[in-house]
CSV table of C-alpha atoms in Angstrom, one decimal:
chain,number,residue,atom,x,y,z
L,1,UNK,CA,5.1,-19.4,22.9
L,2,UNK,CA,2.9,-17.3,20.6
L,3,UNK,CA,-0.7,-18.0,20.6
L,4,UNK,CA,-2.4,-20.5,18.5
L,5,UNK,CA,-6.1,-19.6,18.5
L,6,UNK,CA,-7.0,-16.6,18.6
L,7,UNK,CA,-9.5,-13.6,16.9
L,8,UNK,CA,-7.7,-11.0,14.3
L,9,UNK,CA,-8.9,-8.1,12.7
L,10,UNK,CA,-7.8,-5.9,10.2
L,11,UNK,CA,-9.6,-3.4,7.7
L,12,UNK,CA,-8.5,-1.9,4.3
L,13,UNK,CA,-10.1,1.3,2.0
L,14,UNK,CA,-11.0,1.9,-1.6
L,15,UNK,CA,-8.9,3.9,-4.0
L,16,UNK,CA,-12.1,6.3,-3.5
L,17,UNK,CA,-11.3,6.7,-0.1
L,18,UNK,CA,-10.2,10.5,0.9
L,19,UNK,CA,-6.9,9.5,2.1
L,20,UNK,CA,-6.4,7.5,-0.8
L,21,UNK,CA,-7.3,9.6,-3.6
L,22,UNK,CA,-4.5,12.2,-1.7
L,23,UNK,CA,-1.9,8.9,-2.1
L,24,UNK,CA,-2.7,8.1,-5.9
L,25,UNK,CA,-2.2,12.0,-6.9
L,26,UNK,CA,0.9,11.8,-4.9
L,27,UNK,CA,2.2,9.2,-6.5
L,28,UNK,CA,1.2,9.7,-9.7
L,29,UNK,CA,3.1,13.1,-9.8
L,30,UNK,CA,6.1,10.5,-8.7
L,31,UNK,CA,5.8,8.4,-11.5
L,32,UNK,CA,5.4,11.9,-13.9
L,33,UNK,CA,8.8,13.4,-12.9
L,34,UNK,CA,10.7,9.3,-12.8
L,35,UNK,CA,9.2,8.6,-16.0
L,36,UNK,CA,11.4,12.2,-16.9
L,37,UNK,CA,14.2,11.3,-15.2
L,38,UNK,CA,14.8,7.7,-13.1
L,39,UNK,CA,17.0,9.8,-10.4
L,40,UNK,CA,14.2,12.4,-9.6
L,41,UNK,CA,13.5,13.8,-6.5
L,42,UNK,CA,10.1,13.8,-5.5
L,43,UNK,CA,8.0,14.3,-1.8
L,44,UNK,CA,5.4,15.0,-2.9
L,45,UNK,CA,1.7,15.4,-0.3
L,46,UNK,CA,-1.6,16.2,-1.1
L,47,UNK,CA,-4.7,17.0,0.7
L,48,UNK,CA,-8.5,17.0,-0.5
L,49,UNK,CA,-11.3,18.2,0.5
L,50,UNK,CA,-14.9,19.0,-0.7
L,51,UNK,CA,-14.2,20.8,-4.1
L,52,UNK,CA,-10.5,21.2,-3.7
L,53,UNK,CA,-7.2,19.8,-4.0
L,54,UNK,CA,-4.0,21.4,-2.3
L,55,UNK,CA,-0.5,19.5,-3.5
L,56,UNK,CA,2.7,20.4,-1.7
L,57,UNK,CA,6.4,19.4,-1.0
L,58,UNK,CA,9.9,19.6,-2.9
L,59,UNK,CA,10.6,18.1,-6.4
L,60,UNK,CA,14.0,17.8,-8.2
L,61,UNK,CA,15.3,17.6,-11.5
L,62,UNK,CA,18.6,17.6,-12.8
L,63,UNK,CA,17.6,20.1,-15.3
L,64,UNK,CA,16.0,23.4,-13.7
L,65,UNK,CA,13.6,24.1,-17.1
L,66,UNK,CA,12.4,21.1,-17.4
L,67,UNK,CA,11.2,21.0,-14.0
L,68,UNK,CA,9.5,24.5,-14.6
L,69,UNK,CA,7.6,22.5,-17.5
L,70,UNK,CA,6.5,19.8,-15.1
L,71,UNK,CA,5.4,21.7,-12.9
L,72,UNK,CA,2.6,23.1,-15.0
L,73,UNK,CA,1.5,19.9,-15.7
L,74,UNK,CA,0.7,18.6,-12.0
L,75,UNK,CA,-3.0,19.9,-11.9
L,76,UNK,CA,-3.5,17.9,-15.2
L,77,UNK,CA,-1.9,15.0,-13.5
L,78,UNK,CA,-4.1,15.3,-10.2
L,79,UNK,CA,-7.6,15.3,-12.7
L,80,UNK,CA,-6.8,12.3,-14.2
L,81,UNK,CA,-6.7,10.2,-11.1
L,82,UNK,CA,-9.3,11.5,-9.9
L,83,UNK,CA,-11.5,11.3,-13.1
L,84,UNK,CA,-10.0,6.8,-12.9
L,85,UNK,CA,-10.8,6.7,-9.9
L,86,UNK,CA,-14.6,7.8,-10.6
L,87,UNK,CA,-15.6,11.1,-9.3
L,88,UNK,CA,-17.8,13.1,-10.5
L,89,UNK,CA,-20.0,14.6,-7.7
L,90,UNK,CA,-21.0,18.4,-7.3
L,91,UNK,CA,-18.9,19.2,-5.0
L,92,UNK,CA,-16.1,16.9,-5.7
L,93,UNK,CA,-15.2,16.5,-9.6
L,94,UNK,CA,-12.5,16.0,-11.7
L,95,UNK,CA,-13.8,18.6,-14.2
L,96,UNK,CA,-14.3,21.1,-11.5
L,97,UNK,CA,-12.8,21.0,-8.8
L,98,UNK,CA,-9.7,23.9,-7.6
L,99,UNK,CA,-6.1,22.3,-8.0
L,100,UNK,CA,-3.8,24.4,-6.3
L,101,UNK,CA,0.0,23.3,-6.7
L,102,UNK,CA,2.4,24.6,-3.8
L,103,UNK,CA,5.8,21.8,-5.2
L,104,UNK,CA,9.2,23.6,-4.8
L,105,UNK,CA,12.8,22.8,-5.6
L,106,UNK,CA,14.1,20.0,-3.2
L,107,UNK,CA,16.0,21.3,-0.3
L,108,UNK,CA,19.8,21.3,-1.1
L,109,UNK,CA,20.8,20.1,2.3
L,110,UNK,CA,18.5,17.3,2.3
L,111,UNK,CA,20.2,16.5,-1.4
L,112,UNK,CA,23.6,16.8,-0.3
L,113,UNK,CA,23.0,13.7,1.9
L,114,UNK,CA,21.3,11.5,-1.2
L,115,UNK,CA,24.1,12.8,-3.6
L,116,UNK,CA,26.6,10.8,-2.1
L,117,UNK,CA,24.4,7.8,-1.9
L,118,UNK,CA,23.3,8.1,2.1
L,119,UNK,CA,20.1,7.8,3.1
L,120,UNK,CA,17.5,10.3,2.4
L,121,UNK,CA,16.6,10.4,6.3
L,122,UNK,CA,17.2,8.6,9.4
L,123,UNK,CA,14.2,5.7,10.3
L,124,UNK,CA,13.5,2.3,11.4
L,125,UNK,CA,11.5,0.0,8.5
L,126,UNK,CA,9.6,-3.2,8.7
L,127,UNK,CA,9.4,-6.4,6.5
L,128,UNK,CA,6.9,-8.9,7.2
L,129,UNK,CA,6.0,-12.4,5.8
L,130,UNK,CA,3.7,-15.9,7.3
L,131,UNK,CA,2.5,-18.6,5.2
L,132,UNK,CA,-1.1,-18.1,6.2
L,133,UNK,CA,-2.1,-17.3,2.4
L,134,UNK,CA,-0.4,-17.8,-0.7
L,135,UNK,CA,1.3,-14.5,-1.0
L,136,UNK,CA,2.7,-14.8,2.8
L,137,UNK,CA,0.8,-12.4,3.8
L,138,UNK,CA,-1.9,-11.9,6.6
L,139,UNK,CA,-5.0,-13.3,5.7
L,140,UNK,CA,-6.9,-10.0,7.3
L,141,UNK,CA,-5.7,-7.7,5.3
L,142,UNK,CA,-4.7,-10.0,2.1
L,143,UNK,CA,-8.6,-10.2,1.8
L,144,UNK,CA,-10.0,-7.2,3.1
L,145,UNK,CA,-7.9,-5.5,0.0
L,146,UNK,CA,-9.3,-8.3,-2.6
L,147,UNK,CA,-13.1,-7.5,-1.5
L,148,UNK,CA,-12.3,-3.4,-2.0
L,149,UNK,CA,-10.5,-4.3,-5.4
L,150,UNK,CA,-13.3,-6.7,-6.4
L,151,UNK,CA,-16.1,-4.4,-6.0
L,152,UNK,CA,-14.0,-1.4,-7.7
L,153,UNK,CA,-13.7,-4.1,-10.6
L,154,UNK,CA,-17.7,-4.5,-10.9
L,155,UNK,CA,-18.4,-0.9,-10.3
L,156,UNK,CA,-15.6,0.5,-13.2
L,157,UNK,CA,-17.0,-2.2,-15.7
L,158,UNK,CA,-20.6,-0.8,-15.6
L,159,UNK,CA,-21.8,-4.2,-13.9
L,160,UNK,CA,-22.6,-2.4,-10.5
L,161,UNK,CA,-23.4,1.1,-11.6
L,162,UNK,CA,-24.5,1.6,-7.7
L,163,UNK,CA,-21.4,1.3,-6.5
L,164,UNK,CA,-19.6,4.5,-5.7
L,165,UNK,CA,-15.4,5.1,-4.9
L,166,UNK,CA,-15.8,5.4,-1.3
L,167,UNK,CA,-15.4,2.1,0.4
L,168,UNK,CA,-13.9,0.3,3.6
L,169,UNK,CA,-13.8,-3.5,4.5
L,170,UNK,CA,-12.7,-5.4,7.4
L,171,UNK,CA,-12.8,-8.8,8.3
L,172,UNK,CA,-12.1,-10.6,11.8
L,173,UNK,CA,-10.7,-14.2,11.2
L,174,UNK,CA,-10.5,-17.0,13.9
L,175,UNK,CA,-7.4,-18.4,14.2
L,176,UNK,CA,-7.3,-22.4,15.2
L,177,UNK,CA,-3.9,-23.5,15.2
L,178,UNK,CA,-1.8,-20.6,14.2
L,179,UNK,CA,-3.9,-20.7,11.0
L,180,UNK,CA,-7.1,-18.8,9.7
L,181,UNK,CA,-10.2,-20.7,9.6
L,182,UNK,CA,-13.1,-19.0,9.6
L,183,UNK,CA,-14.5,-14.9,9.1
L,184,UNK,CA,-16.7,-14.3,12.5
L,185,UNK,CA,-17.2,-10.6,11.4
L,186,UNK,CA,-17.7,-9.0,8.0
L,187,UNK,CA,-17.8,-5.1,8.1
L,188,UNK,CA,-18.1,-3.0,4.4
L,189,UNK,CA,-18.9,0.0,4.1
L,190,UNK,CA,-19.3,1.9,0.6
L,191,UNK,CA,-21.0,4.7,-1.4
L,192,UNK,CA,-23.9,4.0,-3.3
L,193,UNK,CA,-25.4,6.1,-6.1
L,194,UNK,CA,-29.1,5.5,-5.2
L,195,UNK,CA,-30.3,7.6,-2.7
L,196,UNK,CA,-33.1,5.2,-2.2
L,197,UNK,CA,-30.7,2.2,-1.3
L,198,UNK,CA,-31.0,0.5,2.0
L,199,UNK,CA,-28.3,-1.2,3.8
L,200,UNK,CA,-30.1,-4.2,2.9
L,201,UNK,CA,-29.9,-3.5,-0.8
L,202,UNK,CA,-26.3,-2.8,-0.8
L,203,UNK,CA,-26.0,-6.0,1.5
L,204,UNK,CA,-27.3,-7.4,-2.1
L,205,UNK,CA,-25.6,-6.2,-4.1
L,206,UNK,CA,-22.1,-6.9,-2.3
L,207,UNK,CA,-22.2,-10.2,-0.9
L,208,UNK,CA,-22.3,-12.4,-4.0
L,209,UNK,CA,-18.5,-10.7,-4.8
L,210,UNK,CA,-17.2,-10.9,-0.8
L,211,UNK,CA,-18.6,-14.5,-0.9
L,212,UNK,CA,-16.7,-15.3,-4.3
L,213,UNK,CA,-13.5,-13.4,-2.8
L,214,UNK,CA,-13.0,-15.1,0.7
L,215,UNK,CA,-12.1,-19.1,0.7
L,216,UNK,CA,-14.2,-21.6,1.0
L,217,UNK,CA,-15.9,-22.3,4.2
L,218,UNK,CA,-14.9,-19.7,5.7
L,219,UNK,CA,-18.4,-17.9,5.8
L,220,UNK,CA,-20.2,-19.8,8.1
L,221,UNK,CA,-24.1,-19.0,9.4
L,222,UNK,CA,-22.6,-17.6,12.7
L,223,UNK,CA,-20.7,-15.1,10.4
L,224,UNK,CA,-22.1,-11.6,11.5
L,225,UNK,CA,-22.5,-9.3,8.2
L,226,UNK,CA,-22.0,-5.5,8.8
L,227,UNK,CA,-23.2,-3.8,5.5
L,228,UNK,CA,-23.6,-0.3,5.6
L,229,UNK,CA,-24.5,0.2,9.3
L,230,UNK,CA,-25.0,3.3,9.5
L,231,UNK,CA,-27.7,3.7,6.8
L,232,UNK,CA,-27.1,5.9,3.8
L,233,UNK,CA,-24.1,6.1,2.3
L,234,UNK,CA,-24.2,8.6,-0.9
L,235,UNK,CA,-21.9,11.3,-0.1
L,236,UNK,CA,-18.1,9.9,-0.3
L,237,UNK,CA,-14.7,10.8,-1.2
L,238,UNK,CA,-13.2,14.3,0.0
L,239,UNK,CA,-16.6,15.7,-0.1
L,240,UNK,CA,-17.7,13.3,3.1
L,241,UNK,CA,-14.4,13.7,5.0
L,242,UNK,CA,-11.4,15.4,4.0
L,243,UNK,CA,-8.2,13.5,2.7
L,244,UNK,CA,-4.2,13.7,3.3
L,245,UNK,CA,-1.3,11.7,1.8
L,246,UNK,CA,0.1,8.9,4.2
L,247,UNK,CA,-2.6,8.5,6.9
L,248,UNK,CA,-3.4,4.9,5.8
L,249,UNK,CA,-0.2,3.4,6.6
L,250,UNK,CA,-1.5,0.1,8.6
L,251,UNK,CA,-3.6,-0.6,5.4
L,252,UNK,CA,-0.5,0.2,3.1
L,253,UNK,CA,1.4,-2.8,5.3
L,254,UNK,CA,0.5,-5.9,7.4
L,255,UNK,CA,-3.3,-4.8,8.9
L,256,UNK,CA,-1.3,-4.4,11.8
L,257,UNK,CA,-0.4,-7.8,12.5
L,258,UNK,CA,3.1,-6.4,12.0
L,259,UNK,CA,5.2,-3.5,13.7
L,260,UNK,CA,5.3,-0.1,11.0
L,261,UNK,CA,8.2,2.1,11.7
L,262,UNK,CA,6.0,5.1,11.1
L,263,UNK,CA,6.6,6.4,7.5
L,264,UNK,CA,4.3,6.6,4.9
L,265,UNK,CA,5.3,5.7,1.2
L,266,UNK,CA,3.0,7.3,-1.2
L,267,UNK,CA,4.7,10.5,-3.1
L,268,UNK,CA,8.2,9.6,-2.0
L,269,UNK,CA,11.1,8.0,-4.5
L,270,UNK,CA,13.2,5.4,-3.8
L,271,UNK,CA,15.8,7.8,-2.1
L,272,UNK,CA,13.6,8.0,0.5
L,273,UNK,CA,14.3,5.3,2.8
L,274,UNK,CA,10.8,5.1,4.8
L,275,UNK,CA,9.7,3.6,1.1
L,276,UNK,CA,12.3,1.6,-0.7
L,277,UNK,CA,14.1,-0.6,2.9
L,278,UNK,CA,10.3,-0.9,3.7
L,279,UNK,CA,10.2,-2.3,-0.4
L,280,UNK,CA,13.4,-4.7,0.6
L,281,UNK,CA,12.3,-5.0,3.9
L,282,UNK,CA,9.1,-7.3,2.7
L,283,UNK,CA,11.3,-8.8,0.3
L,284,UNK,CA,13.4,-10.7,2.1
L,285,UNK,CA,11.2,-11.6,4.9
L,286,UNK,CA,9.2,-13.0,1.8
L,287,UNK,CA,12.2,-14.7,0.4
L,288,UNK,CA,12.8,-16.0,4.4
L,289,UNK,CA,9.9,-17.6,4.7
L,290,UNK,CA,9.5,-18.9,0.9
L,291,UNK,CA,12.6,-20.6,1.8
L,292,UNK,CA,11.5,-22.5,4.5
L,293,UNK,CA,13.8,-21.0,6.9
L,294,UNK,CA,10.9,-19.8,8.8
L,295,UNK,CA,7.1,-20.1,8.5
L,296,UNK,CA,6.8,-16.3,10.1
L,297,UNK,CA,9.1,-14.0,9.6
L,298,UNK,CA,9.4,-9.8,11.3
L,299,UNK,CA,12.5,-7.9,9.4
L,300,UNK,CA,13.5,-4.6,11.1
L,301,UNK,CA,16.6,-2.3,9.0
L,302,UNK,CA,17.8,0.8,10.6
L,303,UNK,CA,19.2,4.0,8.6
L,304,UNK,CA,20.7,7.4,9.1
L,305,UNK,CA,20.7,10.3,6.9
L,306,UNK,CA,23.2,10.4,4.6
L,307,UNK,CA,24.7,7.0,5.9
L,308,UNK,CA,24.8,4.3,3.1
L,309,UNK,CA,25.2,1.0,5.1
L,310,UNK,CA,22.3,0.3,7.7
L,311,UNK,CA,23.0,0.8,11.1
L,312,UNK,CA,21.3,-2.7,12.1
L,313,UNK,CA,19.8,-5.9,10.5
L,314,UNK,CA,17.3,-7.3,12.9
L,315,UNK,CA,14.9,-10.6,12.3
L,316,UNK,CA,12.5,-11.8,14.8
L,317,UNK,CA,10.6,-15.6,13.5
L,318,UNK,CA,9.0,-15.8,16.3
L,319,UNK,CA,9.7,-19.1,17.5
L,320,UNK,CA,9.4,-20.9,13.9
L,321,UNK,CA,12.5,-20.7,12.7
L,322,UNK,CA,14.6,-23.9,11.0
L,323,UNK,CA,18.0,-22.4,11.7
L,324,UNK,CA,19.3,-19.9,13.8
L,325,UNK,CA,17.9,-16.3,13.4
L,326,UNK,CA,21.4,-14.5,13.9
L,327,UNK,CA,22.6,-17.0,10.7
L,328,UNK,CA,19.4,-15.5,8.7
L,329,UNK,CA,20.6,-12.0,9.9
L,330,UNK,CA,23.9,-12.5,8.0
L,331,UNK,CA,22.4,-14.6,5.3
L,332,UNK,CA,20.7,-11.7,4.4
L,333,UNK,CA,23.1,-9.2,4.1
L,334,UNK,CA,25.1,-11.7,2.5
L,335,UNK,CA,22.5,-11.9,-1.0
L,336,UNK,CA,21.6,-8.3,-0.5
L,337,UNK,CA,23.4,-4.8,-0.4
L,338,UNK,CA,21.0,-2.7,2.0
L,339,UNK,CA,22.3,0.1,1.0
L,340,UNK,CA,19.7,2.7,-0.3
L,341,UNK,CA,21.1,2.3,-3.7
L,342,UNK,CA,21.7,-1.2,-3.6
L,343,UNK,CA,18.4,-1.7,-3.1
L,344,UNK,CA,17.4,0.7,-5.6
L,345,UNK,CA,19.5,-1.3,-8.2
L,346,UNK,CA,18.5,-4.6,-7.1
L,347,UNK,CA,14.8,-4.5,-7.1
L,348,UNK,CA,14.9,-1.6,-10.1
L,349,UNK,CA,12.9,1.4,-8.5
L,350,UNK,CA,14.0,4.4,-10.4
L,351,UNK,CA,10.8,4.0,-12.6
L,352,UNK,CA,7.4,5.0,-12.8
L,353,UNK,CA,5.7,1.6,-11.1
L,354,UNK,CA,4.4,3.9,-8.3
L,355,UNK,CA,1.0,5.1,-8.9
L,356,UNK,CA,-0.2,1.4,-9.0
L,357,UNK,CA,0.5,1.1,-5.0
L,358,UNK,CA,-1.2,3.4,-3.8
L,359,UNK,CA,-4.8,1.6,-3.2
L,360,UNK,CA,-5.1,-2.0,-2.1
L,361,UNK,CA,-1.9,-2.6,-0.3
L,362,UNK,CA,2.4,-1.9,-1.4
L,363,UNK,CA,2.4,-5.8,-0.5
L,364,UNK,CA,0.9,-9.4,-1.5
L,365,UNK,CA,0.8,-8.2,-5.0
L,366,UNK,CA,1.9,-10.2,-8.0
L,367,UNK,CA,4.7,-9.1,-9.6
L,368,UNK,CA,4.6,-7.1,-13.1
L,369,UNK,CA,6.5,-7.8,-16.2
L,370,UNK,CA,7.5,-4.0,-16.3
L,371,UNK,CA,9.3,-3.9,-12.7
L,372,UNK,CA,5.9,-3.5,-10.4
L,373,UNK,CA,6.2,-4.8,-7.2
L,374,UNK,CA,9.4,-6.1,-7.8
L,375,UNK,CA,9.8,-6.6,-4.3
L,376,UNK,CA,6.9,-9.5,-4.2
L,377,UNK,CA,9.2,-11.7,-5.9
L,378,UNK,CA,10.7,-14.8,-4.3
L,379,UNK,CA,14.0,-15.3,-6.4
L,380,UNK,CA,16.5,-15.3,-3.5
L,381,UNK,CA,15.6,-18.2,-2.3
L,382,UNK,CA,18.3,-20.7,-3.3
L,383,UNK,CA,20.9,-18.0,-2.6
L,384,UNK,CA,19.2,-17.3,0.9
L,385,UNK,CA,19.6,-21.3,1.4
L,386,UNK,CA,22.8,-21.5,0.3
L,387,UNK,CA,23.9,-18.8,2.9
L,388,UNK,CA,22.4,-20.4,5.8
């Protein structure tokens, strides 16, 4: 029987974070050559670090001048994200800083593979969904990214000009019940501005927006605040600590209240099986447990390289299930094709939505009216019933 009270933590980073400045420049040079061409081939990985920004990895394009003509445009690209996402230090600026682009042409025997609709590599993915929170996600991480994105909101607007890009949260919740109730530990961290700044000022200036962000009641006196504990906090980004694409992949997911099967998304298309299974992974676990099948719900899909149909269909609802978990197993290949490009076609990924995930989670996001996180939606529902 799984454990019904209980302590859980789990943190998340700003979109100033190293690592997650690398992800945005890697997938906004994804959304560049999709918004060319939908069946583009892009891995794309970048590294930062003070004053410096290295891109790598294989690109393709069906048409070999074009893709020269991109290519020339990926410093331009890798600026702009960083200039949104608010840098403008001396040793880390959009203006300023080296861009060096090392893309090549995409390996023909990886392509040969794809071509023929097979996966893009071999891999185990993960979907996840519990009805903890609204978007059936864990309430650790589903709150931990709203504090990050609230404060980016107040310090883009001008309203907090202290506020710098850099910043982490995390949040232990007590569980009573199988169900969060209260925030025993509040940990953010973040760049300020003023060099003069205490932790005490920044605790100031950042608690009126945590305390509007988390539930009611769940700040309690006993809740122990963390603000800044280290002291000063002024030098951030890839000039504090070097970044790298994918490194933030238990953020990216579940805040590790889930199992990951190891890939990171950021700067890969849909070909690329670590990102879109792990895209219809979440799905229908979210689809499970809007249902009511389950009120938890694990999702594991298996692939080989250059293999269309999965090589297994796992679900684990550990021990809340309504029906049998081997009937939601074939329920679910029953309203989806898990093939790489069924589930390209069915949740429309061949277009530039990409960029957009890269900061505050891929999941427990509200889906867009042009095809972002099409994967949050909850439409198979009445077709998941009707299978079971």
């Amino acid at each position: 029987m799984a454990r019904e009270n209980y302590l859980f933590t789990s943190e998340s980073v700003s979109e100033g974070h190293p690592d997650k400045v690398c992800d945005r420049i890697s997938d906004a040079v994804l959304d560049a050559f999709i918004a060319e061409e939908p069946e583009a081939r892009v891995a794309c990985e970048t590294f930062a670090t003070t004053g410096m920004v290295v891109i790598g990895g294989e690109v393709g394009l069906s048409d070999k001048e074009r893709l020269k003509t991109y290519m020339g445009k990926i410093g331009e690209i890798a600026r702009d994200c960083i200039k949104d996402i608010g840098y403008e230090q001396d040793k880390f600026h959009w203006n300023t800083c080296h861009v060096l682009n090392f893309l090549h042409e995409q390996s023909a025997h990886i392509a040969q593979g794809v071509d023929n609709d097979g996966a893009g590599d071999q891999g185990i993915m993960f979907g996840y969904a519990v009805d903890e929170t609204p978007e059936l996600m864990p309430a650790p991480i589903q709150y931990s990214h709203k504090i990050l994105r609230r404060l980016a909101e107040v310090r883009k607007s001008g309203q907090e000009p202290t506020l710098g890009p850099d910043a982490k949260s995390q949040l232990t919740l007590r569980y009573e019940g199988g169900k969060p109730v209260e925030v025993t530990t509040i940990v953010l961290s973040t760049q300020h501005l003023d060099e003069a700044m205490t932790s005490d000022d920044v605790r100031a200036v950042v608690e009126p927006y945590i305390r509007e962000v988390l539930p009611s009641g769940w700040i309690t006196e006993a809740t122990k605040w963390w603000v800044n504990p280290t002291g000063k906090f002024v030098i951030g980004g890839p000039d504090g600590d070097a970044g790298l694409t994918g490194r933030k992949i238990i953020v990216d997911t579940y805040g590790g209240a889930a199992p990951h099967g190891g890939g990171a998304f950021s700067g890969k298309d849909p070909t690329k099986v670590d990102r879109s299974a792990a895209y219809a992974a979440r799905y229908l676990a979210k689809n499970v447990v809007a249902a009511g099948l389950a009120s938890r719900c694990t999702l594991q899909v298996s692939y080989a390289i250059g293999v269309a149909e999965p090589l297994s269909v796992y679900v684990d609802t550990h021990g809340t299930a309504e029906v049998d978990e081997e009937q939601i197993e074939k329920a679910i290949r029953h309203v989806m094709d898990l093939t790489p490009r069924g589930i390209r076609m069915h949740l429309a990924l061949n277009r530039p939505i990409y960029q957009r995930t890269a900061a505050y989670g891929h999941f427990g996001r509200e889906p867009e009216v042009d095809g972002g996180f099409s994967w949050e939606k909850t439409d198979l529902v009445d077709a998941l019933k009707a299978a079971v």
